[in-house]
mmCIF file of C-alpha atoms and ligand atoms in Angstrom:
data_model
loop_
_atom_site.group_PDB
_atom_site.id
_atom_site.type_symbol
_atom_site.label_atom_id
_atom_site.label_comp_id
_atom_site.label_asym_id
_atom_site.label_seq_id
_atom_site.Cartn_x
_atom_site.Cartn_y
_atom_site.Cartn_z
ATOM 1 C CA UNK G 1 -9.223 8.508 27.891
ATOM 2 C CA UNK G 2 -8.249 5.061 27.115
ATOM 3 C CA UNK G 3 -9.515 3.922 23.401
ATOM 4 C CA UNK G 4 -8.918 0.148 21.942
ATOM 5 C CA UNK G 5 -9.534 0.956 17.772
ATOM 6 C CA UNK G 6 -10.031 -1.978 15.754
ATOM 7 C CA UNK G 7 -9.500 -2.109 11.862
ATOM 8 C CA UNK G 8 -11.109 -4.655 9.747
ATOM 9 C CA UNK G 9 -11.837 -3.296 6.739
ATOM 10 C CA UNK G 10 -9.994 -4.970 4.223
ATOM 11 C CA UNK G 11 -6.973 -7.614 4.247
ATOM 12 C CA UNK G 12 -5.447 -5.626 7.529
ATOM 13 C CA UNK G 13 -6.338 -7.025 10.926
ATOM 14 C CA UNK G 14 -5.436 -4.234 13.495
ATOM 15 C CA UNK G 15 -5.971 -3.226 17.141
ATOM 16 C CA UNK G 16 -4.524 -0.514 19.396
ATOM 17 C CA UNK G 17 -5.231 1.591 22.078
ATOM 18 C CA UNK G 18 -4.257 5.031 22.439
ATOM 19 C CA UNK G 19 -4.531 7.879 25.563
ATOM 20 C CA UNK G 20 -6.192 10.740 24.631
ATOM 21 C CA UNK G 21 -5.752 13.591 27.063
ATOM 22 C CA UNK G 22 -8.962 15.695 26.544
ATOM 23 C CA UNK G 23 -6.972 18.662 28.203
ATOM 24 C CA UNK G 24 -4.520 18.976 25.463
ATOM 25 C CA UNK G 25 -5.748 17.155 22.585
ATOM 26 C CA UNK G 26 -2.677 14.528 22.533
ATOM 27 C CA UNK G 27 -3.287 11.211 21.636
ATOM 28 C CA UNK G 28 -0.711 8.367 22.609
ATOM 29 C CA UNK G 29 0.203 5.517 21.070
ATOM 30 C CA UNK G 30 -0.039 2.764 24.097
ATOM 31 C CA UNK G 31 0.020 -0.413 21.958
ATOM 32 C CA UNK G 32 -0.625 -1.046 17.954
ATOM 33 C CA UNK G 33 -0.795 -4.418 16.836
ATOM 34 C CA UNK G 34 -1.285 -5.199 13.113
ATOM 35 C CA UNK G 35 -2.120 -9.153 11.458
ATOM 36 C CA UNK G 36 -1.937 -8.996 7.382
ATOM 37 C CA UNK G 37 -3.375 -11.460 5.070
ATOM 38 C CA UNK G 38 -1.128 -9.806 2.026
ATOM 39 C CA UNK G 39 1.498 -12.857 1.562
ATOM 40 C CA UNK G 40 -1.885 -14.710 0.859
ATOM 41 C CA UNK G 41 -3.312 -12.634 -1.675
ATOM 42 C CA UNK G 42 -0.020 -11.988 -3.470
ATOM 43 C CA UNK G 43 -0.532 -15.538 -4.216
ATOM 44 C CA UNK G 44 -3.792 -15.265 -5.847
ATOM 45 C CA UNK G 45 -2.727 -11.489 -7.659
ATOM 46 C CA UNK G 46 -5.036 -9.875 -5.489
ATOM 47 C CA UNK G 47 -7.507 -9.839 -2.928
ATOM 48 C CA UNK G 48 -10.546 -12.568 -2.927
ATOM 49 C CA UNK G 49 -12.687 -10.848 -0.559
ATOM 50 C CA UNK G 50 -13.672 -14.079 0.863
ATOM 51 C CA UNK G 51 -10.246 -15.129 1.691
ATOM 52 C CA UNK G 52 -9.719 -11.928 3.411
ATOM 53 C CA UNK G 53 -12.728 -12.595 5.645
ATOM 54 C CA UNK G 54 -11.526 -15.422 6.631
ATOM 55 C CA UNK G 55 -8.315 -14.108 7.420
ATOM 56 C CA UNK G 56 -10.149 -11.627 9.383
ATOM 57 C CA UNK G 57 -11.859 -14.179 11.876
ATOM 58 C CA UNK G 58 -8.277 -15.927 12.306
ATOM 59 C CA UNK G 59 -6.357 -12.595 13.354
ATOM 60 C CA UNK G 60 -9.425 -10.482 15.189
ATOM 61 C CA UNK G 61 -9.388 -11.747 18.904
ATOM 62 C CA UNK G 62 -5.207 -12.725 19.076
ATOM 63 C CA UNK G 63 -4.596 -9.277 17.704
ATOM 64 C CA UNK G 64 -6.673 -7.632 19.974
ATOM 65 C CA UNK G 65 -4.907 -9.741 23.090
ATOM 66 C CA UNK G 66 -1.729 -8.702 21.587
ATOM 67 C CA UNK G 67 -2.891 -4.340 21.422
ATOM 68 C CA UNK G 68 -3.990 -4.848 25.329
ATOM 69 C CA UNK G 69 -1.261 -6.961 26.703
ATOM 70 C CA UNK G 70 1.676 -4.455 25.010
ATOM 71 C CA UNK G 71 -0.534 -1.592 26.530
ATOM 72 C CA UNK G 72 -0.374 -3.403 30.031
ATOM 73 C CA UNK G 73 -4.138 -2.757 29.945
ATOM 74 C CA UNK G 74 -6.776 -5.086 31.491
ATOM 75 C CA UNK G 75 -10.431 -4.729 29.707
ATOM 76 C CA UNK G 76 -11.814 -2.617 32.522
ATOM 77 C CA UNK G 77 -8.835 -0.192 32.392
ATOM 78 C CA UNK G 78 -10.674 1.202 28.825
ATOM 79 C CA UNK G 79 -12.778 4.033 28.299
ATOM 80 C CA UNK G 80 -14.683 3.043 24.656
ATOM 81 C CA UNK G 81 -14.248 0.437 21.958
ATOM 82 C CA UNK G 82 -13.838 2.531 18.094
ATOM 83 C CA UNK G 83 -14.370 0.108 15.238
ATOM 84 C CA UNK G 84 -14.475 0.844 11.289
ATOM 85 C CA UNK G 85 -17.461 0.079 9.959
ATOM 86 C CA UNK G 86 -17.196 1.419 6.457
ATOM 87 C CA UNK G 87 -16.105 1.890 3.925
ATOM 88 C CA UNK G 88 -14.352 -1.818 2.514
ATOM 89 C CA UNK G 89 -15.248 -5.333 2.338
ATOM 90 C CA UNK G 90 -18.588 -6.280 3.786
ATOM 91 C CA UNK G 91 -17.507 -9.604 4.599
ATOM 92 C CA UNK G 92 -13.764 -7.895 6.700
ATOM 93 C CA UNK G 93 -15.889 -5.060 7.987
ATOM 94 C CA UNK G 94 -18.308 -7.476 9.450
ATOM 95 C CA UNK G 95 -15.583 -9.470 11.396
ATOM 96 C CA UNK G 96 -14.207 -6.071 13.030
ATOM 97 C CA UNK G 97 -17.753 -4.805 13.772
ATOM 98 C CA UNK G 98 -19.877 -7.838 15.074
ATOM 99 C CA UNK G 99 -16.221 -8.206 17.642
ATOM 100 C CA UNK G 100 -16.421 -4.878 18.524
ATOM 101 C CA UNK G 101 -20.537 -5.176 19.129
ATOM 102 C CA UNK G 102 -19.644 -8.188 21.130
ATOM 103 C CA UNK G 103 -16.821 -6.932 23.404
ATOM 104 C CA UNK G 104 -18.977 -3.218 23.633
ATOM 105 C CA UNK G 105 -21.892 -5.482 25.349
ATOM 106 C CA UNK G 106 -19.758 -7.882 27.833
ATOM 107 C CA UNK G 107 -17.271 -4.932 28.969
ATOM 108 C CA UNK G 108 -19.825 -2.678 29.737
ATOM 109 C CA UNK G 109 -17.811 0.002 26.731
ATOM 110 C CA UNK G 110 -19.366 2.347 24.847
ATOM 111 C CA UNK G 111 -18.861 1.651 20.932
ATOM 112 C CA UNK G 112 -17.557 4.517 18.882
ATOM 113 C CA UNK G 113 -18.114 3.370 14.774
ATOM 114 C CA UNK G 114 -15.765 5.058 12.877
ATOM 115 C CA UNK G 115 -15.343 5.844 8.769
ATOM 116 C CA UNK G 116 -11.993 4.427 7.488
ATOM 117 C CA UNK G 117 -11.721 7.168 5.416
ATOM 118 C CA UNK G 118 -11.524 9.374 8.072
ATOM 119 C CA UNK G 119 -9.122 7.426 9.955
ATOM 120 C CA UNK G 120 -6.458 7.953 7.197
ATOM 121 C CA UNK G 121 -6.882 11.795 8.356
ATOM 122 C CA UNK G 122 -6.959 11.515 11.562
ATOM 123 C CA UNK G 123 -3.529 9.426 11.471
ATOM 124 C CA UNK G 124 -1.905 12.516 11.422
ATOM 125 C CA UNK G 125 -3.118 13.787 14.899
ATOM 126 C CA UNK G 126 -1.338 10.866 16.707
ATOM 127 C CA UNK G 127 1.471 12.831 18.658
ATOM 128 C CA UNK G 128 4.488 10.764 17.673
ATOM 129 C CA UNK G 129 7.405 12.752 19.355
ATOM 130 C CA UNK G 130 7.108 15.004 22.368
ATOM 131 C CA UNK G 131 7.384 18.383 20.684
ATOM 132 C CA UNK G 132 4.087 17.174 17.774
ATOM 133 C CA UNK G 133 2.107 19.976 17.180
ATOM 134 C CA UNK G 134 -1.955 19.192 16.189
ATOM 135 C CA UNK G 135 -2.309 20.623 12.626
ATOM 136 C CA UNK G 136 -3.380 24.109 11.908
ATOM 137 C CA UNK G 137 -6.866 24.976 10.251
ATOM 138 C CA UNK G 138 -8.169 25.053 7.725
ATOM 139 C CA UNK G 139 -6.272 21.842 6.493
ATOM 140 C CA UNK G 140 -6.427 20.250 3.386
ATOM 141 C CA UNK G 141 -6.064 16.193 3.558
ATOM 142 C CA UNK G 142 -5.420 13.798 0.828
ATOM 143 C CA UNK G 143 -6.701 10.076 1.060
ATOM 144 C CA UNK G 144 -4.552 7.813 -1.381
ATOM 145 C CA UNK G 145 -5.209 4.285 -0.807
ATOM 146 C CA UNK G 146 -6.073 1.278 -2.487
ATOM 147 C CA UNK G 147 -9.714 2.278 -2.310
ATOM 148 C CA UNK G 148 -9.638 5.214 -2.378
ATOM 149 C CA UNK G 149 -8.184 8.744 -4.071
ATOM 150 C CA UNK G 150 -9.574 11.680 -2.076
ATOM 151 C CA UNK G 151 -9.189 15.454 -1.561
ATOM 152 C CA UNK G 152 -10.742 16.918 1.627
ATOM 153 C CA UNK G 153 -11.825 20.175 3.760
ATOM 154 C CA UNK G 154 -11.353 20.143 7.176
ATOM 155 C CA UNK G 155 -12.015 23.626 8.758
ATOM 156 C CA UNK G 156 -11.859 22.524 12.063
ATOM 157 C CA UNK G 157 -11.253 19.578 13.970
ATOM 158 C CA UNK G 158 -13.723 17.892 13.471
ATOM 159 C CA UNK G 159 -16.017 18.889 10.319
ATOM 160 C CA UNK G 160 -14.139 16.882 7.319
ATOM 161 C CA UNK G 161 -16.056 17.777 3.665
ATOM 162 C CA UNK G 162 -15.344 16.206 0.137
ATOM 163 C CA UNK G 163 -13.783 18.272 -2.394
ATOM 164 C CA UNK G 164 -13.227 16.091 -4.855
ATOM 165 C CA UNK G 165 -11.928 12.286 -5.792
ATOM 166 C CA UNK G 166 -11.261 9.857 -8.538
ATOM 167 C CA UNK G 167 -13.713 8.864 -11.133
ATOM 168 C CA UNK G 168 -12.526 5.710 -11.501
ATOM 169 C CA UNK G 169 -9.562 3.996 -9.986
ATOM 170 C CA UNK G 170 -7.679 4.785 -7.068
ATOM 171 C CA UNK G 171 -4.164 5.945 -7.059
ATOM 172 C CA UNK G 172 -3.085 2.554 -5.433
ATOM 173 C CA UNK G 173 -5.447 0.418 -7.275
ATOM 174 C CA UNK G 174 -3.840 1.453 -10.361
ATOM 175 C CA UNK G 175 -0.682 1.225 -9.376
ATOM 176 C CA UNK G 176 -1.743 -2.253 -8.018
ATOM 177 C CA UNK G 177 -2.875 -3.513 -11.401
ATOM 178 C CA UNK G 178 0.021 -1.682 -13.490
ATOM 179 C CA UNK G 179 2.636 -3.263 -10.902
ATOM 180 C CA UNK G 180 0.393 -6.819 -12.236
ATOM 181 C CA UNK G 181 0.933 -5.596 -16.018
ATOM 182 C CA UNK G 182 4.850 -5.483 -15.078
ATOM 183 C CA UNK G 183 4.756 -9.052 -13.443
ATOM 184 C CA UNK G 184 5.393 -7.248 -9.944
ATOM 185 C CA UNK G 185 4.039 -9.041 -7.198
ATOM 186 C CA UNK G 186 1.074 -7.801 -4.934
ATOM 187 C CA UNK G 187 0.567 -5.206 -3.731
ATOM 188 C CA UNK G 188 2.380 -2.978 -6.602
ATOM 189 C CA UNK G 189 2.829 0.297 -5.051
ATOM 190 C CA UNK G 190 5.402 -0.616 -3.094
ATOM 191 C CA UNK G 191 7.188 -2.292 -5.886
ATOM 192 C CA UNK G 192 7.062 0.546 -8.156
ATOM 193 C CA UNK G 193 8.370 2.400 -5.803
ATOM 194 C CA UNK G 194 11.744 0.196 -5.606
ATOM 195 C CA UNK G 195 12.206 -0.167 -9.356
ATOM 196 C CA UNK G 196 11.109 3.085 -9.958
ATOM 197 C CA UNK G 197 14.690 3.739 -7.794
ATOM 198 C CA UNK G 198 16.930 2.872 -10.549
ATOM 199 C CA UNK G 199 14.465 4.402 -13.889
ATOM 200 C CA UNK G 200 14.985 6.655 -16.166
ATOM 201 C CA UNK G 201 11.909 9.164 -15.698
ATOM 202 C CA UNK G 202 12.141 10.806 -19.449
ATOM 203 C CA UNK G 203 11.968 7.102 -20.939
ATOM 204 C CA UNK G 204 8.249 6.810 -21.481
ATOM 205 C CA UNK G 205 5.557 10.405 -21.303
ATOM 206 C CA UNK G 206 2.869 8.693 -19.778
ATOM 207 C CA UNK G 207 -0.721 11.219 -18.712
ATOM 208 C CA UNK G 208 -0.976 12.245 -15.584
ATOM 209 C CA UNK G 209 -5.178 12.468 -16.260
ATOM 210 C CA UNK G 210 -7.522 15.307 -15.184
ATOM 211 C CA UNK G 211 -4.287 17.469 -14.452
ATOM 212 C CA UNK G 212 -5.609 20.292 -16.146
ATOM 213 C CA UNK G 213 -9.298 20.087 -15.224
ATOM 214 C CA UNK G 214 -10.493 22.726 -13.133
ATOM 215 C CA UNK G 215 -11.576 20.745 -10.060
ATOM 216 C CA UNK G 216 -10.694 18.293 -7.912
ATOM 217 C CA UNK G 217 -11.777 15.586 -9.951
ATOM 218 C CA UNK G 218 -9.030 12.083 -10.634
ATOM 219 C CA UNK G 219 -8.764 9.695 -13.001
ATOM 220 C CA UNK G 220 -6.136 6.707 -12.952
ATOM 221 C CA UNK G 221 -7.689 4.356 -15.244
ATOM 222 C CA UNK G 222 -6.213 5.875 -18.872
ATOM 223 C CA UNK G 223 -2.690 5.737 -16.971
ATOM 224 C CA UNK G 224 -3.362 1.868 -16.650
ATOM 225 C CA UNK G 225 -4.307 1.768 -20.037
ATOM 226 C CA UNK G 226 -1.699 3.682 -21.940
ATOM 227 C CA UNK G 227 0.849 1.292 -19.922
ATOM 228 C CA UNK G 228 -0.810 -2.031 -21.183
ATOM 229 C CA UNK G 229 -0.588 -0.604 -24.711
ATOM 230 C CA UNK G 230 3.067 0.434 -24.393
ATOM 231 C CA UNK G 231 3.978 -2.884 -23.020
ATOM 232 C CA UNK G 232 2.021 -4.424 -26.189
ATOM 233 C CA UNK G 233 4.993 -2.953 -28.072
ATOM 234 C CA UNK G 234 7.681 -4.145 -26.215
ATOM 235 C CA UNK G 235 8.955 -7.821 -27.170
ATOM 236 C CA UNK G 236 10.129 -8.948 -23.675
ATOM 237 C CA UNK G 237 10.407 -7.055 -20.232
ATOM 238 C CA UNK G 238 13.469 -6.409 -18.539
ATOM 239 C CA UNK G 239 14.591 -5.327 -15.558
ATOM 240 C CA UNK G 240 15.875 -1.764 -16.884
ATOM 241 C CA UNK G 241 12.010 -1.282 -18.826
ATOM 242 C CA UNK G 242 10.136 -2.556 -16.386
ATOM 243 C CA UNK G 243 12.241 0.381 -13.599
ATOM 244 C CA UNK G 244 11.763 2.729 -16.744
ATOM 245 C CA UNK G 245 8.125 2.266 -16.645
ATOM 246 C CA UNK G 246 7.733 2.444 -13.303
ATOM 247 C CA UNK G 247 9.357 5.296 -12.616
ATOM 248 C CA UNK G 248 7.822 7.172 -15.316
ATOM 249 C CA UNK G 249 4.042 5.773 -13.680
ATOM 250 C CA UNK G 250 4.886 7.174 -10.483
ATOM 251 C CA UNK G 251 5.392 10.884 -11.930
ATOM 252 C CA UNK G 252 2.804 10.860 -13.747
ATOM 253 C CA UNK G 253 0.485 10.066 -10.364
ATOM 254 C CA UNK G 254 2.233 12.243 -7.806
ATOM 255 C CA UNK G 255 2.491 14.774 -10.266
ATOM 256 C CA UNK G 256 -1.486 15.072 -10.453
ATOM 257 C CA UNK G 257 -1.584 14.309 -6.632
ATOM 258 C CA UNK G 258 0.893 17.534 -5.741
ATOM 259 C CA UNK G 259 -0.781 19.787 -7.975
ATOM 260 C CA UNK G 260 -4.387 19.296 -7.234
ATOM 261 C CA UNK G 261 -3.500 19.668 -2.950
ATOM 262 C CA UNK G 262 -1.348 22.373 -3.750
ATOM 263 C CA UNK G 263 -4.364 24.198 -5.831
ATOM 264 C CA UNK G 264 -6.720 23.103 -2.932
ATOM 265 C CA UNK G 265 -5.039 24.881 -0.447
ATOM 266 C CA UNK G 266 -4.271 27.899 -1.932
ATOM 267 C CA UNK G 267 -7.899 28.261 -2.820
ATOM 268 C CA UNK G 268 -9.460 27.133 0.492
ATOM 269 C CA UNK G 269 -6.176 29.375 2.533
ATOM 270 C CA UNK G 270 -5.450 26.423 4.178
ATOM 271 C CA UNK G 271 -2.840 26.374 6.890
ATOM 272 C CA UNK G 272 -2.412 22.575 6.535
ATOM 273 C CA UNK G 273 -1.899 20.053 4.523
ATOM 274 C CA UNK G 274 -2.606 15.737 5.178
ATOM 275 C CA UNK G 275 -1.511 13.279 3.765
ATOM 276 C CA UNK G 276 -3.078 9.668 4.626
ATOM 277 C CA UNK G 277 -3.457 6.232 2.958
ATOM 278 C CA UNK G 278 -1.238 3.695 1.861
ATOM 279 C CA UNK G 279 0.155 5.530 -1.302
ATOM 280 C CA UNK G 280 1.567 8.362 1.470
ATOM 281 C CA UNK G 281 4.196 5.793 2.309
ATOM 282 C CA UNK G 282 5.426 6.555 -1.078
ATOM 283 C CA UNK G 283 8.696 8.468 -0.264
ATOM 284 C CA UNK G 284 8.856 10.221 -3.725
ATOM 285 C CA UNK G 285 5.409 11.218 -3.300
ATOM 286 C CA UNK G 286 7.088 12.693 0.597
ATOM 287 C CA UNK G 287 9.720 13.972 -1.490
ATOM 288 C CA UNK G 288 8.262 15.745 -3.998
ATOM 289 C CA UNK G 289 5.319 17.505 -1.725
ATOM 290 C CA UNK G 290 8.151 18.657 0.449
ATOM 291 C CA UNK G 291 10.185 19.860 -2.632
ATOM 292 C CA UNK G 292 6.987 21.794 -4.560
ATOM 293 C CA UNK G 293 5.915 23.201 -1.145
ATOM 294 C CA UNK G 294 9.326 24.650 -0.299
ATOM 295 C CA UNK G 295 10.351 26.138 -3.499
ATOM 296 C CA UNK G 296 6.581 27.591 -3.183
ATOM 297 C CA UNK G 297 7.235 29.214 0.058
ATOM 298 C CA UNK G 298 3.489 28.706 0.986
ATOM 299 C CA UNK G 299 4.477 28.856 4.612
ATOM 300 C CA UNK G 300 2.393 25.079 4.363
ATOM 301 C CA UNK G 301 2.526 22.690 7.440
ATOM 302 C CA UNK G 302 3.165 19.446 6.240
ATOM 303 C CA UNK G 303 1.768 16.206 7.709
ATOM 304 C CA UNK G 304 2.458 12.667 6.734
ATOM 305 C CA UNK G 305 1.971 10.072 9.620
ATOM 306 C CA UNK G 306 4.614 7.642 10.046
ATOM 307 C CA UNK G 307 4.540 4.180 7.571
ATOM 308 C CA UNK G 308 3.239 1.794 9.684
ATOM 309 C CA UNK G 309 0.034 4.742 10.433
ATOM 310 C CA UNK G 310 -0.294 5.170 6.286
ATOM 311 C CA UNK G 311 -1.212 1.971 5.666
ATOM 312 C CA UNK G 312 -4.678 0.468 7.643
ATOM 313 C CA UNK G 313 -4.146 0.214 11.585
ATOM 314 C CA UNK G 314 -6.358 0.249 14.538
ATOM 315 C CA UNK G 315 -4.447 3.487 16.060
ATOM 316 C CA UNK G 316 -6.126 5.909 12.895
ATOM 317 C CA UNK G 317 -9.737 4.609 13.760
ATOM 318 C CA UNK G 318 -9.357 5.093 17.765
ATOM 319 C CA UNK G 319 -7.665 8.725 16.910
ATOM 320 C CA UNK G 320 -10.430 9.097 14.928
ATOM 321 C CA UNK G 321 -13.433 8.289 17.173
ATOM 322 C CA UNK G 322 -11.678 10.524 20.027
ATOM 323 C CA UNK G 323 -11.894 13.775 17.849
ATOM 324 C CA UNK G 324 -14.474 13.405 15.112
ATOM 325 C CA UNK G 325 -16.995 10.301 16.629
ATOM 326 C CA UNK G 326 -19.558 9.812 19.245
ATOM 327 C CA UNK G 327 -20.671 6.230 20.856
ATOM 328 C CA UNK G 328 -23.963 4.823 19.992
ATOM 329 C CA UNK G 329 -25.950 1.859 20.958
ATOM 330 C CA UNK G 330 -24.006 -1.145 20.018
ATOM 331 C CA UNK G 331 -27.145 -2.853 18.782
ATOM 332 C CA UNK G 332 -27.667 0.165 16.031
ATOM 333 C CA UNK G 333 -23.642 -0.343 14.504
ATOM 334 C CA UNK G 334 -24.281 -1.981 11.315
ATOM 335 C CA UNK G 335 -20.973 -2.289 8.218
ATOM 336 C CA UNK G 336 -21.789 -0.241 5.747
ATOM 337 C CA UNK G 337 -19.462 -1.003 2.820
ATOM 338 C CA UNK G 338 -20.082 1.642 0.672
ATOM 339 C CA UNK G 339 -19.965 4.440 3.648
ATOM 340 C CA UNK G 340 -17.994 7.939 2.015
ATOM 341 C CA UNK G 341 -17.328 11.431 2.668
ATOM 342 C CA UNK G 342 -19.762 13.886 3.892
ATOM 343 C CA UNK G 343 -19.996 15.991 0.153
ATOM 344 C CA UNK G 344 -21.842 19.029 1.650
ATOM 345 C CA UNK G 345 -19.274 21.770 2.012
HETATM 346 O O1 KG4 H 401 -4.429 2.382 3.046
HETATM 347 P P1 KG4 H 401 -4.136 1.005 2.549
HETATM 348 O O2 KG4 H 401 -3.286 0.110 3.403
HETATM 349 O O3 KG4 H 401 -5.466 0.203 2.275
HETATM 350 C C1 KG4 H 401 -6.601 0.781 1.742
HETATM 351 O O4 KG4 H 401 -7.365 1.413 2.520
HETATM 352 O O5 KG4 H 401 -6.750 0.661 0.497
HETATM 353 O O6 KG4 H 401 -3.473 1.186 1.084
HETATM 354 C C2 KG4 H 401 -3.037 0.121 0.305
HETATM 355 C C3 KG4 H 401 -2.523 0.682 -1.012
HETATM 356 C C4 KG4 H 401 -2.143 -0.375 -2.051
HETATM 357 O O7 KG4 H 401 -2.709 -0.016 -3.292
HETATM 358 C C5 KG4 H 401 -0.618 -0.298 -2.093
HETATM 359 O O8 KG4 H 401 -0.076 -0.636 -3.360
HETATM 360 C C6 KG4 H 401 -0.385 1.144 -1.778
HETATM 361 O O9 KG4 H 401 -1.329 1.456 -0.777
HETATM 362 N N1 KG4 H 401 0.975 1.378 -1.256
HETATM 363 C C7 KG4 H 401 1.915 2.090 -1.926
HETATM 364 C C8 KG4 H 401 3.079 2.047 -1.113
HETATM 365 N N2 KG4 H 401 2.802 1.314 0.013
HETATM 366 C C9 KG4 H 401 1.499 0.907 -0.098
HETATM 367 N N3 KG4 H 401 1.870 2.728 -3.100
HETATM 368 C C10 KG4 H 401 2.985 3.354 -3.504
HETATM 369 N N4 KG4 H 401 4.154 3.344 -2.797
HETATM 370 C C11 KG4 H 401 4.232 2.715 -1.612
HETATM 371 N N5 KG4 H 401 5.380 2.727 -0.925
HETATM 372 ZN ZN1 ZN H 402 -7.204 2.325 4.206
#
């Protein structure tokens, strides 16, 4: 089954098409072609939503050329359009889904719509080397985006419920708006990440919030605050503080990330764990899921899709819609910006 995905939610423009063999559950990567607006909004600090619409219209139809012509697919050759249409921007979602309606109607394709969020777990089902394995259940995933900060149930392939998420600010947004308080450029994570290379990571004891609580609640907001108000205190930033700081950030967020999973799946028995969203590119966040799992001996499956399948793509939403998502009359796809979870468990 030949899929195009298309991924518009926010300032990522993507498209790809992957085979799906029904028989044995493999999906392959045929073609994944990615347009970002992020040198833009590093100019601005951050994402004006209307920009990234904009951006959107721009990128949609050349990088959807670009998925089927490194596929050496024609339009007819596919079996069904997938197409996010929630959660993000309503303006980028809109792009991504009036296309998709568009394309659905003249090629004669049925339209599979697609939550984002589940896209960031279904990343990890893309076979990416010949002896991939599809993950055991039940699995535990973790969603930790920009958007979003999420813990999740999946006990089978395709029934994903909530656990639990942040209260306030996602793991990447903070990180996005500390990396601001530092004078790193947009988006932070990533920069963290490099200066956090050379901190010291007993400089600064910043709270890792909620790590106690008994559920599977986050918080990252007091983390952004306690760094503004230590920063008030220092005269002028260096290179040295500002690696301290970050370094010291970034434990204190994977620290809360590792433990709450690691509770998760020892209370749910999982036989899996995924990890998905931007924030998973985060190798000490790799690192130290790897290291807490092994010394645990949980006999734990790991999961953590490749870099370019962390951050938004159009392969995650057409993996998605071949294992989780059914087609539906392209007039009845709407964006729904504030789509989430399904919390019933
Ligand atoms: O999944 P994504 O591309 O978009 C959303 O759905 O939000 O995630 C973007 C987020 C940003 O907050 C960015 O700072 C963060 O992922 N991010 C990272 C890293 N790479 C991207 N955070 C920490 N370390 C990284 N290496
Ligand atoms: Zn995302």
């Amino acid at each position: 089954m030949l899929i195009l995905g298309i991924e518009s939610s926010c300032d990522e423009t993507g498209a790809a098409i992957i085979n799906a063999e029904s028989k044995n559950k493999k999906v392959k990567l045929l073609s994944n072609s990615l347009a970002s607006s992020l040198s833009l909004h590093a100019k601005t600090g951050g994402i004006i939503p209307e920009n990234a619409a904009r951006e959107q219209i721009k990128f949609i139809i050349p990088v959807i050329k670009e998925a089927l012509l490194k596929a050496k697919l024609k339009p007819k050759d596919l079996d069904a359009i997938a197409v996010t249409y929630g959660p993000g921007l309503i303006g980028s979602l809109l792009i991504g889904v009036e296309t998709a309606k568009t394309l659905s109607y003249i090629w004669s394709k049925p339209l599979i719509p697609v939550n984002h969020l589940y896209g960031h777990i279904y990343a990890n089902f893309i076979s990416e080397d010949s002896d991939y394995r599809v993950p055991e259940f039940p699995a535990v995933g973790l969603v930790v985006s920009g958007g979003h900060t999420d813990l999740v149930l999946m006990k089978n392939q395709n029934s994903i419920k909530w656990l639990g998420g942040t209260r306030d600010d996602a793991a990447g947004e903070a990180m996005d708006k500390i990396g601001r308080l530092l004078g790193l450029p947009y988006p932070g994570g990533p920069f963290i990440e490099k200066a956090a290379l050379k901190g010291n990571l007993k400089k600064y004891k910043f709270p890792s919030p909620l790590i106690n609580s008994k559920d599977y609640d986050f918080s990252f907001s007091g983390l952004k605050t306690a760094v503004y108000r230590e920063i008030q205190t220092i005269e002028s930033l260096d290179s040295s503080i500002i690696s301290d700081i970050s370094a010291c950030v970034q434990k204190a967020v994977i620290d809360v990330l590792v433990k709450k999973t690691i509770i998760a799946f020892r209370e749910y028995g999982a036989k899996s764990i995924l990890l998905g969203g931007g924030v998973a590119a985060n190798n000490s966040l790799r690192e130290t899921f790897n290291f807490k799992l092994s010394t645990l001996n949980l006999g734990v499956k790991l999961f953590v899709p490749t870099k370019s399948l962390c951050t938004d793509n159009g392969a995650m939403i057409a993996t998605a819609a071949f294992y989780n998502n059914s087609s539906s009359d392209f007039r009845k796809v709407e964006a729904n910006p504030n789509l989430y979870f399904d919390t019933a468990l």
